[in-house]
Structures are given as C-alpha cells and as structure tokens.
C-alpha cells in the first residue's frame, strides 16, 4: 500500500481501544482507551516514564501494540506502517535531517507522496513559522528555537489528519516557550488539525489544550477540560500532579443524597455528594490551598468546614500571594495560599490559627491517598510535640 | 624545583618532535630517492632528476605490478565494504542470538598474524586444488579487510540517531526510501573512510599476498623480489605519488572538518 | 580492540541498545560471516589438517597425504625451536620499545595538544602517515640509512660509540628496530584514543588530594589508559611475531636473525614442505592465542571490535 496520497481536508478523530504495550520485561502501556475528537487540541500530561512517548509512537506506527486497536477517522490503522498512516510527528529531538537543507527537510514528506508543487507548499509552511528566509540553510546552522519551528513546519506541511507533538518545547527557554505555545495554538486553529501534544509542563497543557489527559504508569488517570480537571480531580495522583492539594483521609460518618460527612482530626468535614466519588468506609477528600481561609479566632460560620487549631510553621511571601504552612495536630501540614488583598495584617509564624473552606470547594477522591501530603520531616520535627501539647 | 619544572615542560614537546621526525625519516628518504638519477639500482645518490616521475612506465614491470595492485585493491575494497557495512548495521541495530560468537569471528582475523592467515588460505587453496592467481589474491584481501570495515562503519552507525530514520518513516518514506535517502547518505562518511582503509590495507599487503599470488606480481611483491638486486626509482615514484595523494585527502578531510567546527562555534 | 582508533568521529556515538529483531539481521550478517567462515575459519582447519600430513607413500617427492602425523610438530620444534624463541624475544622487545617510545608521544598528542585541535589533527596525521607509503620501501629506506655506508653507522663510529668493524644491519638490534618502527603507530593510536577521553580534572583532583605529578601519573593516568596500552601492545605484538620482512636478509635481517615467519615462508613457498610450514603456523597461532585469549576473557565481547 502506498502513502496516503491526499492531504487531509481537516483533522480526524483518534480512537485507541484497549491498547497494551509490553516491552521485554516491562509493561509500558496498560489497557489504554482514549478518544480524541476531530479538530481538538489534546494534551497528554504525565510524569517522566509514564508512557507518553510510547503512546505517541504507537499512534505513529513506530511501535506495534501488543494488543488493542488504533482508529484514525474511523478506519483501523493498527496494521499499517508509519509511512502509510495519515499522521505526522514533531519529534522531541526534532530529528531534522542533517544532510538536507531546511527546504529539503520540509518538502521531504510532500515529495514522498508525489505532491507536484511541493516547493510552493514547503515555502508556505516555512512562512507560517516565519523561517522562509532560512530555507537554504542546513539544520546545524539554526538555533534551537528555529530548528523546533522547522520540525513543526515539516510536519504541518503534510496536513496530517493527526499531528503528534512529543514535548516539542522541552528544550526551549521560558520566553521562547511561551511564544511558541502561542504560535502552536494559532497554527492549530488556522489549519484545523487534530493536535495531540505531549508535555510534562502542566501550565502548558492547561493553557493550550481543549482537553487534558493525565497519564500515570501506563494508564490515563483522568481526562477532561483543564478547569474541570483542576476543580474536580478524581485521584490523589491527579490532585497533586495538577497543582497542589490538601488531602485528608477519614471514616465516613454520614452519607445523604446531598452530602457525605467524615471525621478529620476530630472534626466533622463535609463534601457535596455530587463531588464525592465514594460514599462509605475510608475516604480521601481534598481542597485546593487557595480555597482555604485562615482565622485567628475559632470561627463559627455556616456552610464551611473548619479545621484547627493549628500552628503556622512557615510563611513565605511570593508577591501576589503568601503561602502558609499550618501544622494541625492529628491532620498534618496544610498549605494555604492567601492573596495579598489587604496590606499588612499578615499572620506571623508561630500564630495559632483555624482554617475554613466552603463546602462546595471540597472534592472526594476515588482512591485513598497513601501518605498524608506535606507531612514531611519538618512537621514531625521536635517542634511538633510542643504544638500538640499546647493544643491539648 | 623551578629548573625541574622548566625541564619537564619542554621535555615532552621536544621528545615528540624528535619522534615525529623519526616516523617521517623513511618517508622523506623514499620520496627523495624517487628523484635520484639512478641507473640500475637506487641505492646511492647520483643527482637530481625528474625523469623517473615523467617516465614512470619506462620500468614496465613496476607499472604492470602497480596496475594489478590497483585492480585488486578496487575489487577487494568494493566487496569488503559492502559485506562489512551490512554486518556493521546489523551489529548496531539488531538483536540476534550468537552475538558474542559473531563478534569473536570478526575479532579473530585482526588478531591473527598475517603469516598464519596467508599460509592457512594457501593450504586451503592447495587442498581444494584452486590455481593461485588474481582471484585468490582478491579472495584473501576481502577476508582480512572485512573486519576493519565493520569496525569503522559500526562507529558511524552507532552515532546515527535512530529518530532520523523514524522521522523518515513518519514522513511517508517507505523502507527503501528511508535507507537510500536518509540512512545511506548519513553513513557515507563512515563508509568512505572504511573503503579508504580497506584499499590502503589491500594495496600495501605483502605477506598474505605472497602466499596466495602464485605467479602474479603485485607492487609489494615486486618490491620484495627486487629488494635483493635493487629497486628501480620508479617504484619510489609510485609509492611517493600514492603517499602524497593519500596525505592530501586526509588533510583535506581534516581541514574541512576543522573549518566546519569553527564556523559552528562562531554562530 | 580499540581499532576504533582508526574509525572516523567515534566521539558522537551515544551508545544505543539494539532494538530491532527479525530476519533482516540474518540477511545482513550472513554473506559476510559466511565469507569469513569459508576464507578464515576453514583455512585454519586446513592448516591444522595439513600440519598432520605425511609424505605420500606412492607419490612423487613433495606430495603429501592426510594422516595423523604428530611427528611434524616434534620435527619443527627440534629444527626451528631457536626461531620460535627468537620470534618471541624480538616481538616482545619490539612491543616494549614501542610502548616506551609511543606512550609519551600519545600523551603529548592527546593531552598537551588538546587545546589546539588543528595541531592535534596534524599530529595524528603524522602518526598515520607511514601507513600511506609502502611498508617494504619504508623498511628498505631504514636499511640504506643504517647500512655500512650509511650516515648513522658512520656517525656512531666517529663519536666512538661503536667500534670500527661494527654493523647495524643484519643484527638483532636492526630487526627489533625495524619491527618497532613499523608497528609504532599501532601502539600510539589506541593509547591516544584512551588518553583523549581522559578527564583532566581527574588529574587536578588527584593533585588536590596531595599526589605529586609522578604519583598522579602512575595512579591516575596510567590506569585510565590501560585499555589503550593493552590493545596497543597486542596490535604490535601480533604482527611483529608473524613478520618476516624486517628479519629477511634483503631487508634489516642477517644470517642469524630469521624468525618463524621467515621459516614458514621458505618452507611453504620455496621448498613446498607444506606440513612442516603448517605445523609452524599452528604453533605460532597457538602462541599468539595465549595473550589474545587473556584479552578476550577480560574484555566485554561488545568491546572486542
Ligand atoms: N524500547 C523499550 N524497551 C523497554 N522499555 C521501554 C522501551 N521504550 C520505553 N520503555 C519504558 O517504557 C516506559 C515509558 O516510556 P516513555 O518513553 O513512553 O515515557 P515518557 O512518558 O515519554 O517519559 P518522558 O516524559 O521522560 O519522555 C519507561 O519506563 C521506559 O523505560
Ligand atoms: Mg517521552
């Protein structure tokens, strides 16, 4: 079978069905199901070694799945060779051909598919990434950022139904990175392709993508719109990988249609039933640090959960906000981000405080957090027994 | 202490210069005697002439032997380079059983004295009743060149980023196009280096050739047999010409490499 | 065997694990390996078989038939034991001499010239330059230079280092000299390769830890260049042990300097005494295999070539 002869009119959707990839002695991908709608910007986020690159390589056809099927635009491509698939990749290392000029690099795919006006199209693609003036150079004569843009042009020029990007911005400095993020997003909207973007920069994923999937140990932990993922993480891993979370584990005391209540550090804490994944037994719930409020006296408010008293063990000022670390006996250390709305009146280290958050800000996880977050050495250091004694 | 330091600082460079001179003395001698106005034997200096250079083929034997050495070198280089390159690619890119035996088989010819290689092959040709001649010489040369080609090309294959070939496959090139448009051009410098090495080894080989040449006379064999009665200056001319050509090639390669590195650094 | 010293830019190589499998590997390997099996392994077996032949019972003089005639070995040991010992002595001496001469040179190129890449490249070119001119002519050049009428002998006699009747060519010295000269680049290149990757900060660290220059050299530099020293020594020892050009009468040798190689050549090519020539070849191979086997045992097979 020959190469796909026509450039795609628009992006196609991608579907992975029960994909498993077994390397000798290591299972990199485990029963992976994934579906990406056509024309979307999809980000795959996860820690190093979780299987992101392997997933992309499976989709590109550079690796064969041990089991499962891959469908692009509804047709099964599992058995197809890489050059037969309507997919192009922007490689992490760029993989520009060192023996060819920039123009030859960009027109390589077009020539293989027998596109006659490949030169015009290649120049167009180079214009898109603002590099047409360097068409005659060799890759070694370009800067890192320019090489990256050539790699992008080389892939985009083929109008693939699906464009795979493997941490294409990984090697760039922060400024160039932000600029390239904008360019990428612009190109995606302009040409309307389906982008599958791998990164381990969560900010990058959140700002660029329509949909973010968080991957861990060869599985997708959770998938959704960036805001949804942030506001309602389903697992302890996601809660801590995307931003920071305070997690508390306790026994369920009461579960109604509206809410579930559990015991945390001797107090009753409530989560809306709609935001809780489990309703009985041991349950882990969480709340984002910026949703917490600090009080110097024990508050008596409705519609909030309260923890404390605890002692402020660390205060760090970071311009827009201040980060407090509060050790609450029986609960552990809790992080609080407080916006610097009011000048002065900063709570000092050593102060005794209470914490509250609105009930609707809490979330209940599917799994149990294994260790208490932020309960590091400092908290169990000699200072703590003193705090406990004082509190009792 | 200061004095010692000063001595230590200069001892090594001075020694090295002497060592380089030592290495170059016989080369200078050979080139100088290619201009010797010699009659029959080229042993003592009789005055400067260019006749040997302009009339190399006056000494017909030398010229014929030279032609044969070139022909043998070209054929042996071609075959050994193809076979060795294939092995080098397999060694770097593929997993297979018998890997250590393969490595050992490639290593041993380089670790065997040439007399043993030569007499072994000769014994084999004798037992098989093969007439010695050009063919047996070529067969022998291919044999000892393969391992050197493997070593040289393998280094190049190992430095080739597999992502480049994957990028080619991703950009709609079929396996054949990937090989000819990406893999091969990128390996070419290594393959050329290997071919030059193979040619040099074949062209200068005497010991193995001597056992398997039968009546054929290659240039080294000619020189060896003529050594007793004196080598005609024309042999020096050919050796000098080959030497100068090789040095020019090597220096050109080195200089372009250095210039390219410099240009890269400046950017 | 650090033959990689001959290879072009090896520095780039990020070692990758081979990943692909399949029949393609077989197709790539088979032609070359089959070639080596037929023209390298089979001849070694042929050699052993020939070394056990005996004169044909009903054949002419110079015809032999297959047998299990171990006497050939006893015969050649008796007749050419001295040549064997001489070969071992000459090649060992040449190896030691090449190491002593070559190490400082390799150190100079790899370490001292490191800051001047262009000069380093030129120096390396000078080291391999002798390869580009005929091995035989190089050796003949030394013969003329060291000859009785040559400048070296005359000078040495003038300054009374050598007595009047003394000669340089045709002696043990001249043969070892020739072997050392001819194979010196084989010593320099691998040592250069291992010193080129020597991290100079290690020496600074060693100096920092109160070692003086001498003990830094012995405890840091030499151990780190040991792989180069070992492969360089083998690369000199092997060809030197089998060489018969330097020791030949027409080159640097004399009547009392014949090595095993010279005997094998005479027996095989001139006399046609194949069994004895083969027996000597087998003995030479066996002797060489001793250091080679040690090398193989203490080297990862991947690094052999
Ligand atoms: N060819 C292979 N053979 C064996 N194991 C492999 C192979 N390729 C990848 N792996 C393993 O599979 C796991 C996933 O690798 P992968 O490259 O997909 O990670 P990743 O998510 O892209 O990580 P990173 O963010 O560091 O790039 C890793 O543990 C890796 O060691
Ligand atoms: Mg990766």
mmCIF file of C-alpha atoms in Angstrom, chain A residues 248-254 260-270 281-283 285 307 330-331:
data_model
loop_
_atom_site.group_PDB
_atom_site.id
_atom_site.type_symbol
_atom_site.label_atom_id
_atom_site.label_comp_id
_atom_site.label_asym_id
_atom_site.label_seq_id
_atom_site.Cartn_x
_atom_site.Cartn_y
_atom_site.Cartn_z
ATOM 1 C CA UNK A 248 -7.440 14.329 54.271
ATOM 2 C CA UNK A 249 -8.404 10.738 54.846
ATOM 3 C CA UNK A 250 -11.109 9.756 57.306
ATOM 4 C CA UNK A 251 -14.006 7.446 58.086
ATOM 5 C CA UNK A 252 -17.426 8.319 56.617
ATOM 6 C CA UNK A 253 -19.816 9.308 59.438
ATOM 7 C CA UNK A 254 -22.883 10.039 57.396
ATOM 8 C CA UNK A 260 -21.169 12.982 52.823
ATOM 9 C CA UNK A 261 -19.552 13.760 56.141
ATOM 10 C CA UNK A 262 -16.378 12.323 57.546
ATOM 11 C CA UNK A 263 -14.172 12.743 60.554
ATOM 12 C CA UNK A 264 -10.871 14.557 60.064
ATOM 13 C CA UNK A 265 -8.686 15.443 63.026
ATOM 14 C CA UNK A 266 -11.580 15.137 65.430
ATOM 15 C CA UNK A 267 -13.863 17.395 63.431
ATOM 16 C CA UNK A 268 -16.733 16.763 61.080
ATOM 17 C CA UNK A 269 -15.912 17.666 57.481
ATOM 18 C CA UNK A 270 -18.476 17.716 54.694
ATOM 19 C CA UNK A 281 -15.655 3.448 54.626
ATOM 20 C CA UNK A 282 -12.285 5.188 54.393
ATOM 21 C CA UNK A 283 -12.462 8.169 52.101
ATOM 22 C CA UNK A 285 -11.137 14.235 50.378
ATOM 23 C CA UNK A 307 -10.057 22.555 60.951
ATOM 24 C CA UNK A 330 -3.914 14.870 64.055
ATOM 25 C CA UNK A 331 -4.165 16.110 60.465
#
